[in-house]
XYZ file of C-alpha atoms in Angstrom:
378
model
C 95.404 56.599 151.726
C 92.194 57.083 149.889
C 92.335 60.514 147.529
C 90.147 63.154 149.199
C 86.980 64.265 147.237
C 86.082 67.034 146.436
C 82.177 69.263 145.065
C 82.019 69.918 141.860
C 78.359 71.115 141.757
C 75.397 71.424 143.398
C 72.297 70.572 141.073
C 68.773 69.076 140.831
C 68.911 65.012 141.472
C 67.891 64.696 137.535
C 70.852 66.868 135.824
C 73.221 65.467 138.511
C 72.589 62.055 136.911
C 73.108 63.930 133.423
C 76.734 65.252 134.557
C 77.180 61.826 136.852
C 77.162 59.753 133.254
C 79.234 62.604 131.205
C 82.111 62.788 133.482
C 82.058 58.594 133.594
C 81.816 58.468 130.320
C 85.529 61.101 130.211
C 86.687 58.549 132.512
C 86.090 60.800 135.635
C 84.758 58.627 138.523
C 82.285 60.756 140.698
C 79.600 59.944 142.974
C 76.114 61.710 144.373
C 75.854 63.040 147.355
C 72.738 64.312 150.329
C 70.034 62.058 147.882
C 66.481 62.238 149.150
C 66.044 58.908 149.210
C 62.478 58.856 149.772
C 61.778 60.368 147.077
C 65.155 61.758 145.476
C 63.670 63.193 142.206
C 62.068 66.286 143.886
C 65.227 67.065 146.033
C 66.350 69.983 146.300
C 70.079 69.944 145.202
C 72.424 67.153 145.504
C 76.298 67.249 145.114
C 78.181 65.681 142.673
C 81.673 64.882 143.594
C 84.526 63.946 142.395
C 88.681 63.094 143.169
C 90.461 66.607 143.923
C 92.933 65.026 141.122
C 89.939 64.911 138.596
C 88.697 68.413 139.508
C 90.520 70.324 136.561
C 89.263 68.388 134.046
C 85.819 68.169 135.354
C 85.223 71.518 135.908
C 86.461 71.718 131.952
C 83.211 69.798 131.055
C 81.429 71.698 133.246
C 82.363 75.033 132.050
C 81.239 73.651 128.596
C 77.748 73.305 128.850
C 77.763 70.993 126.661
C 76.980 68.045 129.344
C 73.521 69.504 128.947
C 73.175 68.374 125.303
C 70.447 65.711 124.602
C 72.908 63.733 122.895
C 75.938 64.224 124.817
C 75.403 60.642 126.202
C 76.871 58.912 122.945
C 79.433 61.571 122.214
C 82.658 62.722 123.896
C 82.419 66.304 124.975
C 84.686 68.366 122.612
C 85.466 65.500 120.441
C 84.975 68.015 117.308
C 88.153 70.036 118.144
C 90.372 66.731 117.712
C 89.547 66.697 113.797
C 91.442 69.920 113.401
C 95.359 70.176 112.719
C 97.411 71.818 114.881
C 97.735 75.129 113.651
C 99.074 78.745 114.541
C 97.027 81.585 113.399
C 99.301 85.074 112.694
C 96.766 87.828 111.315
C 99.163 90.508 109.429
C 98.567 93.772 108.425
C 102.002 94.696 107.271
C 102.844 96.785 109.635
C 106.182 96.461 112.155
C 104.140 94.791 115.081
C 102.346 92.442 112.798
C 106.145 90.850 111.554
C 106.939 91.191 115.248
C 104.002 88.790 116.066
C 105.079 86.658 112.428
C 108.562 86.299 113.880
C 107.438 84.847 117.639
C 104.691 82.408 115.715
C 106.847 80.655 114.107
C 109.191 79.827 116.996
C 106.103 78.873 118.667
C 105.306 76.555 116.304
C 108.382 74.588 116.131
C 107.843 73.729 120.154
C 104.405 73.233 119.462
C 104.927 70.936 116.313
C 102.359 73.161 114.784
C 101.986 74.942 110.903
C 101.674 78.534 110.929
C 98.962 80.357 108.955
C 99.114 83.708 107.670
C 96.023 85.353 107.045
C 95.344 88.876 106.042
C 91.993 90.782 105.315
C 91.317 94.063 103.220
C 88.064 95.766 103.308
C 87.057 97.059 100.034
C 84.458 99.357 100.476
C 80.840 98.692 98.958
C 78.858 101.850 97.224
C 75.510 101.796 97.131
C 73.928 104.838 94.958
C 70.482 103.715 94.638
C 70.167 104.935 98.389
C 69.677 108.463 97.723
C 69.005 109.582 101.122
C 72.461 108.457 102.066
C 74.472 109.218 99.302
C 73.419 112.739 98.829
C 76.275 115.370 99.339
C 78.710 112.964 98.880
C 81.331 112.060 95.651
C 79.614 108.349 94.762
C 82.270 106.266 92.151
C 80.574 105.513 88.851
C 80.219 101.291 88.810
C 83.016 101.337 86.013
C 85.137 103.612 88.732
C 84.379 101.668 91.650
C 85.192 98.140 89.495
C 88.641 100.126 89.000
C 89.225 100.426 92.374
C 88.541 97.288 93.473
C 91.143 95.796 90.861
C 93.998 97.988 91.984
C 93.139 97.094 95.883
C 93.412 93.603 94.924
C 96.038 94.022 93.014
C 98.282 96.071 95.613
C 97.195 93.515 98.198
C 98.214 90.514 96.376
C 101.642 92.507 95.457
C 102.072 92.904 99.302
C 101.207 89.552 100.427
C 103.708 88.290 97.738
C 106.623 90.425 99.165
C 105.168 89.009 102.697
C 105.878 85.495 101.298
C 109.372 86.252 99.850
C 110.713 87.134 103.370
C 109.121 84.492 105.180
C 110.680 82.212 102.720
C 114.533 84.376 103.168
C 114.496 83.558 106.551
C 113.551 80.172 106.569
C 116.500 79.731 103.814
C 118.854 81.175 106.426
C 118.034 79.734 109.339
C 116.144 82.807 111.519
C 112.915 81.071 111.012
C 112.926 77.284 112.005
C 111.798 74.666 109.504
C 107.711 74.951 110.055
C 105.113 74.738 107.417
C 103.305 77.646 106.419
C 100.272 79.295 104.361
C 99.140 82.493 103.312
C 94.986 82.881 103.092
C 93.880 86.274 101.685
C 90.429 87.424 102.686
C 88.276 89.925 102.128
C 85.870 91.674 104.733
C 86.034 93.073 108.011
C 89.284 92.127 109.620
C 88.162 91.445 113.173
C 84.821 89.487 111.733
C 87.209 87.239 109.675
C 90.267 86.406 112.270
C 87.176 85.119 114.754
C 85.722 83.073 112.023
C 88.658 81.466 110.847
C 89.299 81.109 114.817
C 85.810 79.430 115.069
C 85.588 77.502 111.916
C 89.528 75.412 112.447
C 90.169 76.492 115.915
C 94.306 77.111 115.890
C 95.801 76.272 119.098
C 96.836 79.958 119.192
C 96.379 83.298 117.565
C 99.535 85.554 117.477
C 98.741 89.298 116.927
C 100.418 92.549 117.490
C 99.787 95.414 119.154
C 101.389 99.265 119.766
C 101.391 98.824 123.410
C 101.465 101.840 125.580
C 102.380 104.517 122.537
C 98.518 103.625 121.389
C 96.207 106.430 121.314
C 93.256 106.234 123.634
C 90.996 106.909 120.735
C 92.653 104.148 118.507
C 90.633 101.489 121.207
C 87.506 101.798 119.903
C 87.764 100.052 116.900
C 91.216 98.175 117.968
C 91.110 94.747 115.978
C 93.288 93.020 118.490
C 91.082 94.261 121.363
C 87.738 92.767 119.284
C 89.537 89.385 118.894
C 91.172 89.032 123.016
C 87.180 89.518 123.508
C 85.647 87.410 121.402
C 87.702 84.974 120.078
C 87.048 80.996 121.183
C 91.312 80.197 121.429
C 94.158 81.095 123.063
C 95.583 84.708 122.017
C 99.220 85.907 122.648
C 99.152 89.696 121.750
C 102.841 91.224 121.273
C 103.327 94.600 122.132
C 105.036 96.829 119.511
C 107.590 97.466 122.204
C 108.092 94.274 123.606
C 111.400 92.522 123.857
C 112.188 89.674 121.390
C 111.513 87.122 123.605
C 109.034 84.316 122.663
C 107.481 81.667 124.989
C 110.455 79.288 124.810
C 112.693 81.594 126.253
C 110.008 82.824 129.547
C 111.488 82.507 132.546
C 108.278 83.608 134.502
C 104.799 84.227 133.707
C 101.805 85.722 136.188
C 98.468 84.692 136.036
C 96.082 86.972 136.768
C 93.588 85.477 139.390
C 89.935 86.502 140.754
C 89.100 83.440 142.992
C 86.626 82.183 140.355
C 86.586 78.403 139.726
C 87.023 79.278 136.062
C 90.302 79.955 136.764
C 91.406 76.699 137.934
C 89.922 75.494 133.969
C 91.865 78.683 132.405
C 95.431 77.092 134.439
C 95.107 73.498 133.997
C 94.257 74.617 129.967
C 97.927 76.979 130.578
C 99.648 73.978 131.572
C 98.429 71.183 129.129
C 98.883 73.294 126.085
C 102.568 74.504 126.590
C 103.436 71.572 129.026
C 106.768 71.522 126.770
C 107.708 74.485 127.883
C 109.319 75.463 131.405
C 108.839 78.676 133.544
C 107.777 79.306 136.855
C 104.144 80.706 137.670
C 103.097 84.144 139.731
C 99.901 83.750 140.696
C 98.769 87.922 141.348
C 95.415 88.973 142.480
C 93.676 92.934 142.273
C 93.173 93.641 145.735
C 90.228 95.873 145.728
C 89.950 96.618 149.484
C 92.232 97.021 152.222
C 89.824 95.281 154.789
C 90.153 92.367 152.721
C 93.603 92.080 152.135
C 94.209 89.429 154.822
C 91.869 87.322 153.727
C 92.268 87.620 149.917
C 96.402 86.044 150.945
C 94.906 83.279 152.408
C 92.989 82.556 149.051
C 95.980 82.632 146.996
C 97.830 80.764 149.858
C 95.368 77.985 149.391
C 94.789 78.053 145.740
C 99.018 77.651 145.596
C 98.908 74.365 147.748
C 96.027 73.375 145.619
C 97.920 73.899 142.650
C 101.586 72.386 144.196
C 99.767 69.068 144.579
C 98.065 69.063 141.194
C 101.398 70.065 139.135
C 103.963 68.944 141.700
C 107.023 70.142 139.251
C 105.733 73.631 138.882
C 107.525 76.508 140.487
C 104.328 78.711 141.827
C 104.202 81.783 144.099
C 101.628 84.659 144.949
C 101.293 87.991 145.414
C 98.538 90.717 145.817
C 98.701 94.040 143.241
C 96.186 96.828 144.789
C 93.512 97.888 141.999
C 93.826 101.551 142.750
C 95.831 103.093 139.745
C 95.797 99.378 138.383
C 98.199 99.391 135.131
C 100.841 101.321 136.563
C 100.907 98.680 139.938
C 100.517 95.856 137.444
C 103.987 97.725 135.354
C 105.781 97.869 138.329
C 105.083 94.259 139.628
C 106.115 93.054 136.275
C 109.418 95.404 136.295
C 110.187 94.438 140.026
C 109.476 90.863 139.723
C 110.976 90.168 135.898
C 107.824 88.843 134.341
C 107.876 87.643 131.285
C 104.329 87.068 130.073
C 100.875 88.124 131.568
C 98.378 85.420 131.620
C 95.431 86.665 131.719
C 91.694 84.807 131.589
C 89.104 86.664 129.732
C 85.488 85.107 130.599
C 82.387 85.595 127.902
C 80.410 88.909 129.032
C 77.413 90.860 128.273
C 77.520 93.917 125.565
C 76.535 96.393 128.506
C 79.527 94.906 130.680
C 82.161 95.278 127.645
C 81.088 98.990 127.156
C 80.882 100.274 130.787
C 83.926 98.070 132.042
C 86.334 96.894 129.650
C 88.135 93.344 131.104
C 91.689 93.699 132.720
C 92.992 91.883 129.206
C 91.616 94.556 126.634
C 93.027 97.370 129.121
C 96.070 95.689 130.025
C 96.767 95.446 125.970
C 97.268 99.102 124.937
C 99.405 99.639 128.310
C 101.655 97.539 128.467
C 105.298 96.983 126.799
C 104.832 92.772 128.159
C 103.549 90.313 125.432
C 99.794 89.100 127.454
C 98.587 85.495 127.159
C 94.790 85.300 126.924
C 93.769 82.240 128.118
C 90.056 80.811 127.443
């Protein structure tokens, strides 16, 4: 029986050529559909289609934008990201929650067949007393003073990252840590700033961080680092509550993925499942019901998205369920209680300035709230 297809887009006859020749060229057979023939390069939208097996990975291209490239004819779309080793990123601070996050990296890792990297940042502070108008009414270092400083920040830094080291290396000795290769970077400069560049410059297949979880102060989000990096960071990030049990990924049972019926999601799920397809837990698949009218409806969505989802990982263990919005983290803590999850997967989608001020996504809430280690998926 012939595989049913499926629309990936609607587009002008011209860029449905484009995307036509991209998704051939990723081995992706799809076809045009509703051509003017008469004259087809003024019509008005055409659909490009493709096998409901293929759809995943084509709507990974399309998500890209990179199909739209003027010379994404003679190259692979993301062909750059192969160059880079496989990699773990673990920003520490020294803190508890940071050696919580070192501890679950490495175990990662070892499934992953990945090295772990351990980067910390220290921001030194920079004086500038020319600027009177700024500096007046306030204690400005002499340069010979401020050149002290910076020594014995350095210093202290490099003493801490050394003792850092020394237990890393005790516990691989004695077995807690498997066998997995390892590096320390030291950086100076804003700490958020340098985890995202490092993130965009060798792109790790993960970045482990920590968190305090629920016990954070509502003030302390503002300038949260983790919170900057779940936003704006282009990889995978698996933020550890301070709180959270010991468990790492190889030992989840069950795992919910947050879902708002947006096609991105079915990218963000086929990424889940190619990246940790070693691993073995069953899926939730939980939607924010916003309206009580809608509520029917919104269970047929995630009725349908299942099915579509059985047939494209026929192995997978996958239910649903609906979590009302109103009084959203405390639903979301009691769904997770009641139904023993695990890990929250949770897709966090580019957005505006004005949209991250006036509503923060469900990930950076869901982070200070929560005692369960979240999975940002991108």
């Amino acid at each position: 029986m012939e595989e049913k297809l499926v629309t990936l887009a609607i587009l002008t006859f011209s860029k449905a050529q484009i995307l036509k020749s991209v998704l051939e060229n990723e081995g992706i057979e799809a076809s045009i559909h509703n051509v003017n023939l008469i004259q087809p390069v003024i019509s008005s939208g055409v659909r490009v289609r493709v096998k409901e097996s293929d759809l995943p990975h084509a709507l990974q291209i399309v998500e890209s934008a990179a199909w739209l490239a003027a010379d994404v004819l003679d190259e692979k779309a993301g062909g750059e990201e192969g160059n880079h080793p496989r990699r773990i990123l673990v920003p520490v601070d020294f803190s508890a929650y940071s050696f919580k996050a070192c501890d679950a990296a490495f175990h990662i890792a070892a499934h992953l067949q990945a090295e772990v990297v351990l980067l910390h940042v220290y921001f030194s502070p920079i004086y500038m007393p020319t600027l009177q108008y700024v500096t007046d009414g306030y204690h400005v270092p002499s340069f010979a003073g401020e050149q002290e400083g910076m020594r014995s920040l350095a210093a202290a830094t490099h003493q801490r990252l050394g003792e850092l080291t020394h237990q890393v290396d005790a516990k691989l000795l004695s077995g807690e840590y498997p066998q997995v290769k390892y590096t320390c970077l030291l950086r100076e400069g804003i700490p958020e700033e340098e985890i995202l560049r490092y993130a965009r410059e060798e792109r790790p297949l993960l970045v482990v961080m920590g968190t305090r979880g629920e016990s954070q102060k509502d003030l302390d989000l503002i300038g949260s680092v983790t919170a900057e990096v779940i936003d704006r960071c282009p990889t995978f990030v698996y933020a550890i509550p301070e709180n959270a049990s010991a468990k790492v990924l190889e030992t989840t049972h069950k795992v919910a993925l947050i879902t708002n019926f947006d096609q991105r999601d079915l990218v963000a799920f086929d990424s889940l499942i190619r990246t940790f397809d070693s691993y073995h837990f069953a899926v939730s698949l939980v939607h924010l019901n916003t309206r009580q009218n809608r509520r029917t409806w919104n269970e047929i969505k995630l009725a349908g998205i299942k099915e579509y989802f059985k047939k494209q990982y026929p192995t997978l263990d996958i239910s649903y369920s609906l979590v009302d919005e109103d009084h959203l983290l405390n639903h979301l803590e009691e769904y997770v209680r009641d139904e023993r999850i695990d890990v929250l997967c949770i897709t966090n989608y580019k957005r505006n300035i004005f949209a991250q001020l006036f509503n923060p996504s469900i990930a950076r809430r869901m982070v200070f709230h929560s005692n369960t280690p979240i999975l940002v998926i991108k």
